[in-house]
Amino acid sequence: MKKTIVSLIKAIVLLVVINVIATFVYTRFDITEDRRFTLTKPAVATVEKFKSPGIIEIQFC
Amino acid sequence: MIAIFKREIQYFFSSPVGYLIIGIFLILNGLFLWVFEGDYNVFNYGFADLSKFFALIPWVFLFLIPAICMKSFSEEKKLGTLELLFIKPISLWQTVLAKFFGNLVLVLVALLPTLLYVYCISQLGTTSANFDLGLVIGSYLGTIFLVSCYIAIGLFASTLSENQIVAFIIAVLLCFLFYYGFHSFATIFPDGPLAVFVEKLGMKSHFESIARGVVDTRDLIYFISVAIFFLFVTVVQLKNAKR
């Protein structure tokens, strides 16, 4: 019984550690056709120049 | 290992179970997507994409997968054939994996006819075949990972009891907790980052992230690690039963 609990705790710790590491080291592939969820290079280049927080206005028509 | 895998598949397709599960899955999806007026109706939705289908699918599988997994170990326990599996010259991991892949194949066979929906959607668009293929591939990938987690949970639940109904209910409860529980638990936190953290513990946010067409290693690792964790707990549980 004790052995079981120890191995269970080990498994849970391993589960947490792997996921924590995964949040720091990751890559993402945007496979939508129009790269909808990725910032384009010009957008990143524009934002990089900002020094203070910007306000974004979105208009629906 | 292959023998157990084959036996699982043979069991599904030589008895009404497999056909019943596939039939119910397709009928439910078909009715909710194309016939019933409601939130999931594709025609009311007005956009020719499958997002409604992939919003519905986790809920349908939430009940169907525990139903196909519940017999895996409960029945063997009840009939006393679990001891026969123990004395075979294969490890417990191989037994569990064989059952896991057996169940996975059944679910994949159930998913296969839904490729017809992709064709329907491509014909329904104003410009035909104008749908986003990446999105569809991502959604199917997300579904396969979600389903693997459900199956792992179902297998674990079936080792807990000889009674299949108990196993079914535990599996539904665990799947629901992991899929929707954390998501709704997150809403009680007014604090943004904490709420996001709690939401990330559940499967819903990870599934939706893959389903919108972004394949992120964080989501993949989450699903794989949760599935392996539950398979591991299943093996531990079987080891205890062996003693």
PDB file of C-alpha atoms in Angstrom:
ATOM      1  CA  MET A   1       0.000   0.000   0.000  1.00  0.00           C
ATOM      2  CA  LYS A   2       2.801   2.394   0.962  1.00  0.00           C
ATOM      3  CA  LYS A   3       4.594   1.567  -2.270  1.00  0.00           C
ATOM      4  CA  THR A   4       1.452   2.416  -4.230  1.00  0.00           C
ATOM      5  CA  ILE A   5       1.106   5.826  -2.596  1.00  0.00           C
ATOM      6  CA  VAL A   6       4.781   6.627  -3.198  1.00  0.00           C
ATOM      7  CA  SER A   7       4.549   5.705  -6.879  1.00  0.00           C
ATOM      8  CA  LEU A   8       1.321   7.695  -7.224  1.00  0.00           C
ATOM      9  CA  ILE A   9       2.925  10.781  -5.704  1.00  0.00           C
ATOM     10  CA  LYS A  10       5.901  10.324  -8.025  1.00  0.00           C
ATOM     11  CA  ALA A  11       3.548  10.163 -11.016  1.00  0.00           C
ATOM     12  CA  ILE A  12       1.660  13.300  -9.975  1.00  0.00           C
ATOM     13  CA  VAL A  13       4.904  15.216  -9.398  1.00  0.00           C
ATOM     14  CA  LEU A  14       6.189  14.091 -12.795  1.00  0.00           C
ATOM     15  CA  LEU A  15       2.889  15.154 -14.412  1.00  0.00           C
ATOM     16  CA  VAL A  16       3.134  18.627 -12.877  1.00  0.00           C
ATOM     17  CA  VAL A  17       6.859  19.029 -13.682  1.00  0.00           C
ATOM     18  CA  ILE A  18       6.419  18.024 -17.332  1.00  0.00           C
ATOM     19  CA  ASN A  19       3.552  20.462 -17.779  1.00  0.00           C
ATOM     20  CA  VAL A  20       5.390  23.298 -16.029  1.00  0.00           C
ATOM     21  CA  ILE A  21       8.433  22.744 -18.258  1.00  0.00           C
ATOM     22  CA  ALA A  22       6.120  22.624 -21.265  1.00  0.00           C
ATOM     23  CA  THR A  23       4.717  26.078 -20.445  1.00  0.00           C
ATOM     24  CA  PHE A  24       8.219  27.541 -20.699  1.00  0.00           C
ATOM     25  CA  VAL A  25       9.558  25.620 -23.683  1.00  0.00           C
ATOM     26  CA  TYR A  26       7.049  25.473 -26.489  1.00  0.00           C
ATOM     27  CA  THR A  27       6.430  26.023 -30.156  1.00  0.00           C
ATOM     28  CA  ARG A  28       3.135  26.641 -31.860  1.00  0.00           C
ATOM     29  CA  PHE A  29       2.102  25.960 -35.424  1.00  0.00           C
ATOM     30  CA  ASP A  30      -0.745  28.011 -36.815  1.00  0.00           C
ATOM     31  CA  ILE A  31      -2.237  25.705 -39.429  1.00  0.00           C
ATOM     32  CA  THR A  32      -5.187  27.926 -40.391  1.00  0.00           C
ATOM     33  CA  GLU A  33      -5.043  29.035 -44.020  1.00  0.00           C
ATOM     34  CA  ASP A  34      -4.820  32.769 -43.329  1.00  0.00           C
ATOM     35  CA  ARG A  35      -2.545  32.408 -40.233  1.00  0.00           C
ATOM     36  CA  ARG A  36      -5.377  33.898 -38.215  1.00  0.00           C
ATOM     37  CA  PHE A  37      -3.809  33.426 -34.778  1.00  0.00           C
ATOM     38  CA  THR A  38      -0.298  34.611 -35.557  1.00  0.00           C
ATOM     39  CA  LEU A  39       0.890  38.215 -35.575  1.00  0.00           C
ATOM     40  CA  THR A  40       2.346  39.209 -38.917  1.00  0.00           C
ATOM     41  CA  LYS A  41       5.914  40.502 -39.116  1.00  0.00           C
ATOM     42  CA  PRO A  42       4.849  44.087 -39.974  1.00  0.00           C
ATOM     43  CA  ALA A  43       2.491  44.077 -36.956  1.00  0.00           C
ATOM     44  CA  VAL A  44       5.256  42.930 -34.611  1.00  0.00           C
ATOM     45  CA  ALA A  45       7.642  45.500 -36.114  1.00  0.00           C
ATOM     46  CA  THR A  46       5.099  48.284 -35.540  1.00  0.00           C
ATOM     47  CA  VAL A  47       4.347  47.279 -31.957  1.00  0.00           C
ATOM     48  CA  GLU A  48       8.033  46.979 -31.055  1.00  0.00           C
ATOM     49  CA  LYS A  49       8.437  50.751 -31.380  1.00  0.00           C
ATOM     50  CA  PHE A  50       5.743  51.446 -28.753  1.00  0.00           C
ATOM     51  CA  LYS A  51       7.038  52.705 -25.422  1.00  0.00           C
ATOM     52  CA  SER A  52       3.747  53.101 -23.521  1.00  0.00           C
ATOM     53  CA  PRO A  53       0.623  50.866 -23.500  1.00  0.00           C
ATOM     54  CA  GLY A  54      -1.476  51.397 -26.619  1.00  0.00           C
ATOM     55  CA  ILE A  55      -5.259  51.553 -26.978  1.00  0.00           C
ATOM     56  CA  ILE A  56      -6.788  49.340 -29.651  1.00  0.00           C
ATOM     57  CA  GLU A  57     -10.077  50.348 -31.229  1.00  0.00           C
ATOM     58  CA  ILE A  58     -12.053  47.665 -33.017  1.00  0.00           C
ATOM     59  CA  GLN A  59     -14.955  48.594 -35.285  1.00  0.00           C
ATOM     60  CA  PHE A  60     -17.685  46.221 -36.385  1.00  0.00           C
ATOM     61  CA  CYS A  61     -19.602  47.014 -39.501  1.00  0.00           C
TER      62      CYS A  61
ATOM     63  CA  MET B   1      -0.376  -7.767 -26.734  1.00  0.00           C
ATOM     64  CA  ILE B   2      -1.612  -7.919 -30.335  1.00  0.00           C
ATOM     65  CA  ALA B   3      -3.862 -10.834 -29.358  1.00  0.00           C
ATOM     66  CA  ILE B   4      -5.638  -8.775 -26.667  1.00  0.00           C
ATOM     67  CA  PHE B   5      -5.888  -5.837 -29.057  1.00  0.00           C
ATOM     68  CA  LYS B   6      -7.476  -8.080 -31.689  1.00  0.00           C
ATOM     69  CA  ARG B   7      -9.824  -9.637 -29.148  1.00  0.00           C
ATOM     70  CA  GLU B   8     -11.052  -6.191 -28.091  1.00  0.00           C
ATOM     71  CA  ILE B   9     -11.806  -5.208 -31.677  1.00  0.00           C
ATOM     72  CA  GLN B  10     -13.414  -8.560 -32.415  1.00  0.00           C
ATOM     73  CA  TYR B  11     -15.596  -8.157 -29.349  1.00  0.00           C
ATOM     74  CA  PHE B  12     -16.838  -4.781 -30.566  1.00  0.00           C
ATOM     75  CA  PHE B  13     -17.619  -5.851 -34.095  1.00  0.00           C
ATOM     76  CA  SER B  14     -18.986  -9.318 -33.426  1.00  0.00           C
ATOM     77  CA  SER B  15     -21.479  -8.055 -30.863  1.00  0.00           C
ATOM     78  CA  PRO B  16     -24.054  -5.257 -31.120  1.00  0.00           C
ATOM     79  CA  VAL B  17     -21.902  -2.999 -28.879  1.00  0.00           C
ATOM     80  CA  GLY B  18     -19.681  -1.552 -31.588  1.00  0.00           C
ATOM     81  CA  TYR B  19     -22.496  -0.971 -34.073  1.00  0.00           C
ATOM     82  CA  LEU B  20     -24.705   0.500 -31.359  1.00  0.00           C
ATOM     83  CA  ILE B  21     -22.025   2.960 -30.249  1.00  0.00           C
ATOM     84  CA  ILE B  22     -21.159   4.024 -33.804  1.00  0.00           C
ATOM     85  CA  GLY B  23     -24.853   4.259 -34.727  1.00  0.00           C
ATOM     86  CA  ILE B  24     -25.788   6.349 -31.697  1.00  0.00           C
ATOM     87  CA  PHE B  25     -22.789   8.605 -32.208  1.00  0.00           C
ATOM     88  CA  LEU B  26     -23.662   9.286 -35.837  1.00  0.00           C
ATOM     89  CA  ILE B  27     -27.402   9.674 -35.203  1.00  0.00           C
ATOM     90  CA  LEU B  28     -26.868  12.129 -32.341  1.00  0.00           C
ATOM     91  CA  ASN B  29     -24.384  14.204 -34.338  1.00  0.00           C
ATOM     92  CA  GLY B  30     -26.510  14.100 -37.467  1.00  0.00           C
ATOM     93  CA  LEU B  31     -29.672  15.174 -35.672  1.00  0.00           C
ATOM     94  CA  PHE B  32     -28.064  17.962 -33.660  1.00  0.00           C
ATOM     95  CA  LEU B  33     -26.100  19.368 -36.593  1.00  0.00           C
ATOM     96  CA  TRP B  34     -28.485  19.046 -39.513  1.00  0.00           C
ATOM     97  CA  VAL B  35     -32.024  18.456 -38.223  1.00  0.00           C
ATOM     98  CA  PHE B  36     -32.833  19.841 -34.762  1.00  0.00           C
ATOM     99  CA  GLU B  37     -33.381  23.569 -34.473  1.00  0.00           C
ATOM    100  CA  GLY B  38     -30.988  24.801 -31.833  1.00  0.00           C
ATOM    101  CA  ASP B  39     -27.574  26.111 -30.959  1.00  0.00           C
ATOM    102  CA  TYR B  40     -25.754  23.367 -32.815  1.00  0.00           C
ATOM    103  CA  ASN B  41     -27.689  23.599 -36.086  1.00  0.00           C
ATOM    104  CA  VAL B  42     -25.286  24.309 -38.959  1.00  0.00           C
ATOM    105  CA  PHE B  43     -27.930  25.972 -41.166  1.00  0.00           C
ATOM    106  CA  ASN B  44     -29.028  28.368 -38.410  1.00  0.00           C
ATOM    107  CA  TYR B  45     -25.396  29.117 -37.633  1.00  0.00           C
ATOM    108  CA  GLY B  46     -24.990  30.514 -41.123  1.00  0.00           C
ATOM    109  CA  PHE B  47     -21.268  29.879 -41.565  1.00  0.00           C
ATOM    110  CA  ALA B  48     -20.051  26.908 -43.567  1.00  0.00           C
ATOM    111  CA  ASP B  49     -17.583  25.552 -41.030  1.00  0.00           C
ATOM    112  CA  LEU B  50     -17.484  22.678 -38.585  1.00  0.00           C
ATOM    113  CA  SER B  51     -17.004  24.623 -35.350  1.00  0.00           C
ATOM    114  CA  LYS B  52     -20.456  23.559 -34.117  1.00  0.00           C
ATOM    115  CA  PHE B  53     -19.616  19.927 -34.758  1.00  0.00           C
ATOM    116  CA  PHE B  54     -16.424  20.162 -32.735  1.00  0.00           C
ATOM    117  CA  ALA B  55     -18.246  21.971 -29.945  1.00  0.00           C
ATOM    118  CA  LEU B  56     -20.770  19.132 -29.780  1.00  0.00           C
ATOM    119  CA  ILE B  57     -18.412  16.182 -30.107  1.00  0.00           C
ATOM    120  CA  PRO B  58     -16.811  16.333 -26.598  1.00  0.00           C
ATOM    121  CA  TRP B  59     -20.288  16.168 -25.034  1.00  0.00           C
ATOM    122  CA  VAL B  60     -21.362  13.164 -27.095  1.00  0.00           C
ATOM    123  CA  PHE B  61     -18.117  11.331 -26.320  1.00  0.00           C
ATOM    124  CA  LEU B  62     -18.432  12.263 -22.650  1.00  0.00           C
ATOM    125  CA  PHE B  63     -21.187   9.633 -22.422  1.00  0.00           C
ATOM    126  CA  LEU B  64     -20.229   7.213 -25.174  1.00  0.00           C
ATOM    127  CA  ILE B  65     -16.592   6.620 -24.236  1.00  0.00           C
ATOM    128  CA  PRO B  66     -17.280   5.661 -20.609  1.00  0.00           C
ATOM    129  CA  ALA B  67     -19.909   3.313 -22.059  1.00  0.00           C
ATOM    130  CA  ILE B  68     -17.392   1.505 -24.279  1.00  0.00           C
ATOM    131  CA  CYS B  69     -14.650   1.491 -21.636  1.00  0.00           C
ATOM    132  CA  MET B  70     -16.726   0.412 -18.669  1.00  0.00           C
ATOM    133  CA  LYS B  71     -16.519  -3.263 -19.467  1.00  0.00           C
ATOM    134  CA  SER B  72     -12.750  -3.393 -20.100  1.00  0.00           C
ATOM    135  CA  PHE B  73     -11.646  -4.501 -16.649  1.00  0.00           C
ATOM    136  CA  SER B  74     -14.921  -4.693 -14.687  1.00  0.00           C
ATOM    137  CA  GLU B  75     -16.150  -7.611 -16.729  1.00  0.00           C
ATOM    138  CA  GLU B  76     -12.835  -9.438 -16.476  1.00  0.00           C
ATOM    139  CA  LYS B  77     -12.938  -8.941 -12.722  1.00  0.00           C
ATOM    140  CA  LYS B  78     -16.463 -10.248 -12.436  1.00  0.00           C
ATOM    141  CA  LEU B  79     -15.901 -13.281 -14.657  1.00  0.00           C
ATOM    142  CA  GLY B  80     -12.581 -14.005 -12.966  1.00  0.00           C
ATOM    143  CA  THR B  81     -10.661 -13.799 -16.247  1.00  0.00           C
ATOM    144  CA  LEU B  82      -8.459 -11.014 -14.884  1.00  0.00           C
ATOM    145  CA  GLU B  83      -6.292 -13.696 -13.262  1.00  0.00           C
ATOM    146  CA  LEU B  84      -5.864 -15.291 -16.691  1.00  0.00           C
ATOM    147  CA  LEU B  85      -4.522 -11.978 -17.990  1.00  0.00           C
ATOM    148  CA  PHE B  86      -2.115 -11.777 -15.053  1.00  0.00           C
ATOM    149  CA  ILE B  87      -0.572 -15.194 -15.677  1.00  0.00           C
ATOM    150  CA  LYS B  88      -0.001 -14.462 -19.373  1.00  0.00           C
ATOM    151  CA  PRO B  89       3.639 -13.717 -20.202  1.00  0.00           C
ATOM    152  CA  ILE B  90       2.951 -10.048 -20.962  1.00  0.00           C
ATOM    153  CA  SER B  91       3.358  -7.073 -18.683  1.00  0.00           C
ATOM    154  CA  LEU B  92       0.450  -5.118 -17.230  1.00  0.00           C
ATOM    155  CA  TRP B  93       1.442  -2.125 -19.338  1.00  0.00           C
ATOM    156  CA  GLN B  94       1.022  -4.173 -22.493  1.00  0.00           C
ATOM    157  CA  THR B  95      -2.411  -5.368 -21.365  1.00  0.00           C
ATOM    158  CA  VAL B  96      -3.569  -1.849 -20.577  1.00  0.00           C
ATOM    159  CA  LEU B  97      -2.150  -0.429 -23.803  1.00  0.00           C
ATOM    160  CA  ALA B  98      -3.783  -3.183 -25.850  1.00  0.00           C
ATOM    161  CA  LYS B  99      -7.161  -2.342 -24.330  1.00  0.00           C
ATOM    162  CA  PHE B 100      -6.492   1.363 -24.808  1.00  0.00           C
ATOM    163  CA  PHE B 101      -5.737   1.023 -28.511  1.00  0.00           C
ATOM    164  CA  GLY B 102      -8.645  -1.395 -28.994  1.00  0.00           C
ATOM    165  CA  ASN B 103     -11.039   1.226 -27.660  1.00  0.00           C
ATOM    166  CA  LEU B 104      -9.303   3.986 -29.607  1.00  0.00           C
ATOM    167  CA  VAL B 105      -9.765   2.103 -32.878  1.00  0.00           C
ATOM    168  CA  LEU B 106     -13.503   1.794 -32.243  1.00  0.00           C
ATOM    169  CA  VAL B 107     -13.761   5.541 -31.638  1.00  0.00           C
ATOM    170  CA  LEU B 108     -11.729   6.298 -34.773  1.00  0.00           C
ATOM    171  CA  VAL B 109     -14.039   4.057 -36.811  1.00  0.00           C
ATOM    172  CA  ALA B 110     -16.966   6.038 -35.396  1.00  0.00           C
ATOM    173  CA  LEU B 111     -15.243   9.292 -36.385  1.00  0.00           C
ATOM    174  CA  LEU B 112     -14.477   8.157 -39.930  1.00  0.00           C
ATOM    175  CA  PRO B 113     -17.969   8.675 -41.439  1.00  0.00           C
ATOM    176  CA  THR B 114     -17.993  12.249 -40.091  1.00  0.00           C
ATOM    177  CA  LEU B 115     -15.532  13.115 -42.874  1.00  0.00           C
ATOM    178  CA  LEU B 116     -18.735  13.269 -44.919  1.00  0.00           C
ATOM    179  CA  TYR B 117     -19.639  16.404 -42.934  1.00  0.00           C
ATOM    180  CA  VAL B 118     -16.435  18.014 -44.184  1.00  0.00           C
ATOM    181  CA  TYR B 119     -17.566  17.315 -47.749  1.00  0.00           C
ATOM    182  CA  CYS B 120     -21.053  18.710 -47.002  1.00  0.00           C
ATOM    183  CA  ILE B 121     -19.565  21.865 -45.529  1.00  0.00           C
ATOM    184  CA  SER B 122     -17.282  22.322 -48.518  1.00  0.00           C
ATOM    185  CA  GLN B 123     -20.298  22.063 -50.863  1.00  0.00           C
ATOM    186  CA  LEU B 124     -22.463  24.376 -48.735  1.00  0.00           C
ATOM    187  CA  GLY B 125     -20.068  27.332 -48.861  1.00  0.00           C
ATOM    188  CA  THR B 126     -20.992  30.218 -51.170  1.00  0.00           C
ATOM    189  CA  THR B 127     -17.827  29.408 -53.080  1.00  0.00           C
ATOM    190  CA  SER B 128     -17.674  25.632 -52.926  1.00  0.00           C
ATOM    191  CA  ALA B 129     -14.598  23.960 -51.401  1.00  0.00           C
ATOM    192  CA  ASN B 130     -13.744  27.268 -49.779  1.00  0.00           C
ATOM    193  CA  PHE B 131     -13.308  25.918 -46.258  1.00  0.00           C
ATOM    194  CA  ASP B 132     -10.200  26.084 -44.115  1.00  0.00           C
ATOM    195  CA  LEU B 133      -8.490  22.694 -44.319  1.00  0.00           C
ATOM    196  CA  GLY B 134      -5.987  23.535 -41.584  1.00  0.00           C
ATOM    197  CA  LEU B 135      -8.820  24.249 -39.205  1.00  0.00           C
ATOM    198  CA  VAL B 136     -10.483  20.909 -39.938  1.00  0.00           C
ATOM    199  CA  ILE B 137      -7.226  18.964 -39.530  1.00  0.00           C
ATOM    200  CA  GLY B 138      -6.515  20.763 -36.256  1.00  0.00           C
ATOM    201  CA  SER B 139     -10.000  20.006 -34.977  1.00  0.00           C
ATOM    202  CA  TYR B 140      -9.728  16.299 -35.792  1.00  0.00           C
ATOM    203  CA  LEU B 141      -6.303  16.189 -34.154  1.00  0.00           C
ATOM    204  CA  GLY B 142      -7.695  17.841 -31.032  1.00  0.00           C
ATOM    205  CA  THR B 143     -10.578  15.378 -30.977  1.00  0.00           C
ATOM    206  CA  ILE B 144      -8.218  12.394 -31.175  1.00  0.00           C
ATOM    207  CA  PHE B 145      -6.170  13.702 -28.247  1.00  0.00           C
ATOM    208  CA  LEU B 146      -9.288  14.461 -26.201  1.00  0.00           C
ATOM    209  CA  VAL B 147     -10.669  11.018 -26.936  1.00  0.00           C
ATOM    210  CA  SER B 148      -7.403   9.344 -25.807  1.00  0.00           C
ATOM    211  CA  CYS B 149      -7.731  11.118 -22.457  1.00  0.00           C
ATOM    212  CA  TYR B 150     -11.363  10.041 -22.116  1.00  0.00           C
ATOM    213  CA  ILE B 151     -10.408   6.439 -22.870  1.00  0.00           C
ATOM    214  CA  ALA B 152      -7.566   6.489 -20.327  1.00  0.00           C
ATOM    215  CA  ILE B 153      -9.980   7.824 -17.707  1.00  0.00           C
ATOM    216  CA  GLY B 154     -12.568   5.215 -18.693  1.00  0.00           C
ATOM    217  CA  LEU B 155     -10.047   2.384 -18.358  1.00  0.00           C
ATOM    218  CA  PHE B 156      -9.008   3.648 -14.935  1.00  0.00           C
ATOM    219  CA  ALA B 157     -12.630   3.856 -13.786  1.00  0.00           C
ATOM    220  CA  SER B 158     -13.302   0.312 -14.937  1.00  0.00           C
ATOM    221  CA  THR B 159     -10.542  -1.055 -12.686  1.00  0.00           C
ATOM    222  CA  LEU B 160     -12.218   0.483  -9.654  1.00  0.00           C
ATOM    223  CA  SER B 161     -15.292  -1.687  -9.536  1.00  0.00           C
ATOM    224  CA  GLU B 162     -16.697  -5.043 -10.610  1.00  0.00           C
ATOM    225  CA  ASN B 163     -19.948  -3.280 -11.316  1.00  0.00           C
ATOM    226  CA  GLN B 164     -20.015  -1.804 -14.819  1.00  0.00           C
ATOM    227  CA  ILE B 165     -22.601   0.837 -13.921  1.00  0.00           C
ATOM    228  CA  VAL B 166     -20.403   2.136 -11.109  1.00  0.00           C
ATOM    229  CA  ALA B 167     -17.445   2.217 -13.516  1.00  0.00           C
ATOM    230  CA  PHE B 168     -19.547   4.104 -16.084  1.00  0.00           C
ATOM    231  CA  ILE B 169     -20.696   6.735 -13.607  1.00  0.00           C
ATOM    232  CA  ILE B 170     -17.208   7.277 -12.180  1.00  0.00           C
ATOM    233  CA  ALA B 171     -15.799   7.635 -15.699  1.00  0.00           C
ATOM    234  CA  VAL B 172     -18.464  10.170 -16.728  1.00  0.00           C
ATOM    235  CA  LEU B 173     -17.853  12.117 -13.529  1.00  0.00           C
ATOM    236  CA  LEU B 174     -14.070  12.204 -14.022  1.00  0.00           C
ATOM    237  CA  CYS B 175     -14.340  13.107 -17.716  1.00  0.00           C
ATOM    238  CA  PHE B 176     -16.815  15.853 -16.909  1.00  0.00           C
ATOM    239  CA  LEU B 177     -14.597  17.153 -14.113  1.00  0.00           C
ATOM    240  CA  PHE B 178     -11.590  17.300 -16.414  1.00  0.00           C
ATOM    241  CA  TYR B 179     -13.430  18.618 -19.448  1.00  0.00           C
ATOM    242  CA  TYR B 180     -15.872  21.122 -17.993  1.00  0.00           C
ATOM    243  CA  GLY B 181     -15.262  21.139 -14.215  1.00  0.00           C
ATOM    244  CA  PHE B 182     -12.079  23.214 -14.222  1.00  0.00           C
ATOM    245  CA  HIS B 183     -13.536  25.529 -16.848  1.00  0.00           C
ATOM    246  CA  SER B 184     -16.554  26.404 -14.699  1.00  0.00           C
ATOM    247  CA  PHE B 185     -14.490  26.379 -11.489  1.00  0.00           C
ATOM    248  CA  ALA B 186     -12.336  29.132 -13.037  1.00  0.00           C
ATOM    249  CA  THR B 187     -15.326  31.471 -13.278  1.00  0.00           C
ATOM    250  CA  ILE B 188     -15.511  31.914  -9.480  1.00  0.00           C
ATOM    251  CA  PHE B 189     -12.132  33.670  -9.408  1.00  0.00           C
ATOM    252  CA  PRO B 190     -12.368  37.392 -10.052  1.00  0.00           C
ATOM    253  CA  ASP B 191      -8.584  37.459 -10.531  1.00  0.00           C
ATOM    254  CA  GLY B 192      -7.694  37.130 -14.220  1.00  0.00           C
ATOM    255  CA  PRO B 193      -4.370  35.228 -14.247  1.00  0.00           C
ATOM    256  CA  LEU B 194      -5.544  32.796 -11.550  1.00  0.00           C
ATOM    257  CA  ALA B 195      -8.761  32.094 -13.459  1.00  0.00           C
ATOM    258  CA  VAL B 196      -6.734  31.426 -16.614  1.00  0.00           C
ATOM    259  CA  PHE B 197      -4.419  29.115 -14.673  1.00  0.00           C
ATOM    260  CA  VAL B 198      -7.333  27.073 -13.273  1.00  0.00           C
ATOM    261  CA  GLU B 199      -8.952  26.954 -16.698  1.00  0.00           C
ATOM    262  CA  LYS B 200      -5.713  25.578 -18.168  1.00  0.00           C
ATOM    263  CA  LEU B 201      -5.926  22.629 -15.750  1.00  0.00           C
ATOM    264  CA  GLY B 202      -9.001  21.416 -17.606  1.00  0.00           C
ATOM    265  CA  MET B 203      -9.239  19.895 -21.061  1.00  0.00           C
ATOM    266  CA  LYS B 204     -11.734  22.380 -22.519  1.00  0.00           C
ATOM    267  CA  SER B 205      -9.321  25.274 -23.042  1.00  0.00           C
ATOM    268  CA  HIS B 206      -6.647  22.962 -24.470  1.00  0.00           C
ATOM    269  CA  PHE B 207      -9.133  21.265 -26.787  1.00  0.00           C
ATOM    270  CA  GLU B 208     -10.520  24.559 -28.036  1.00  0.00           C
ATOM    271  CA  SER B 209      -7.006  25.863 -28.587  1.00  0.00           C
ATOM    272  CA  ILE B 210      -6.153  22.965 -30.903  1.00  0.00           C
ATOM    273  CA  ALA B 211      -9.621  22.968 -32.489  1.00  0.00           C
ATOM    274  CA  ARG B 212      -9.295  26.586 -33.657  1.00  0.00           C
ATOM    275  CA  GLY B 213      -6.294  25.503 -35.756  1.00  0.00           C
ATOM    276  CA  VAL B 214      -3.286  26.266 -33.591  1.00  0.00           C
ATOM    277  CA  VAL B 215      -1.192  23.183 -32.823  1.00  0.00           C
ATOM    278  CA  ASP B 216       0.678  24.109 -29.655  1.00  0.00           C
ATOM    279  CA  THR B 217       3.145  21.731 -27.978  1.00  0.00           C
ATOM    280  CA  ARG B 218       1.766  22.796 -24.574  1.00  0.00           C
ATOM    281  CA  ASP B 219      -1.676  21.439 -25.432  1.00  0.00           C
ATOM    282  CA  LEU B 220      -0.288  18.247 -26.945  1.00  0.00           C
ATOM    283  CA  ILE B 221       1.922  17.605 -23.915  1.00  0.00           C
ATOM    284  CA  TYR B 222      -1.024  18.287 -21.600  1.00  0.00           C
ATOM    285  CA  PHE B 223      -3.219  15.704 -23.327  1.00  0.00           C
ATOM    286  CA  ILE B 224      -0.482  13.091 -23.671  1.00  0.00           C
ATOM    287  CA  SER B 225       0.668  13.464 -20.069  1.00  0.00           C
ATOM    288  CA  VAL B 226      -2.870  13.265 -18.677  1.00  0.00           C
ATOM    289  CA  ALA B 227      -3.591  10.165 -20.766  1.00  0.00           C
ATOM    290  CA  ILE B 228      -0.347   8.479 -19.694  1.00  0.00           C
ATOM    291  CA  PHE B 229      -0.999   9.444 -16.092  1.00  0.00           C
ATOM    292  CA  PHE B 230      -4.386   7.723 -16.092  1.00  0.00           C
ATOM    293  CA  LEU B 231      -2.960   4.655 -17.847  1.00  0.00           C
ATOM    294  CA  PHE B 232      -0.268   4.542 -15.170  1.00  0.00           C
ATOM    295  CA  VAL B 233      -2.864   4.746 -12.385  1.00  0.00           C
ATOM    296  CA  THR B 234      -4.734   1.923 -14.127  1.00  0.00           C
ATOM    297  CA  VAL B 235      -1.593  -0.228 -14.067  1.00  0.00           C
ATOM    298  CA  VAL B 236      -1.026   0.584 -10.386  1.00  0.00           C
ATOM    299  CA  GLN B 237      -4.612  -0.334  -9.612  1.00  0.00           C
ATOM    300  CA  LEU B 238      -4.253  -3.657 -11.444  1.00  0.00           C
ATOM    301  CA  LYS B 239      -1.029  -4.392  -9.567  1.00  0.00           C
ATOM    302  CA  ASN B 240      -2.936  -3.973  -6.320  1.00  0.00           C
ATOM    303  CA  ALA B 241      -5.623  -6.339  -7.543  1.00  0.00           C
ATOM    304  CA  LYS B 242      -2.944  -8.880  -8.412  1.00  0.00           C
ATOM    305  CA  ARG B 243      -1.740  -9.159  -4.820  1.00  0.00           C
TER     306      ARG B 243
END
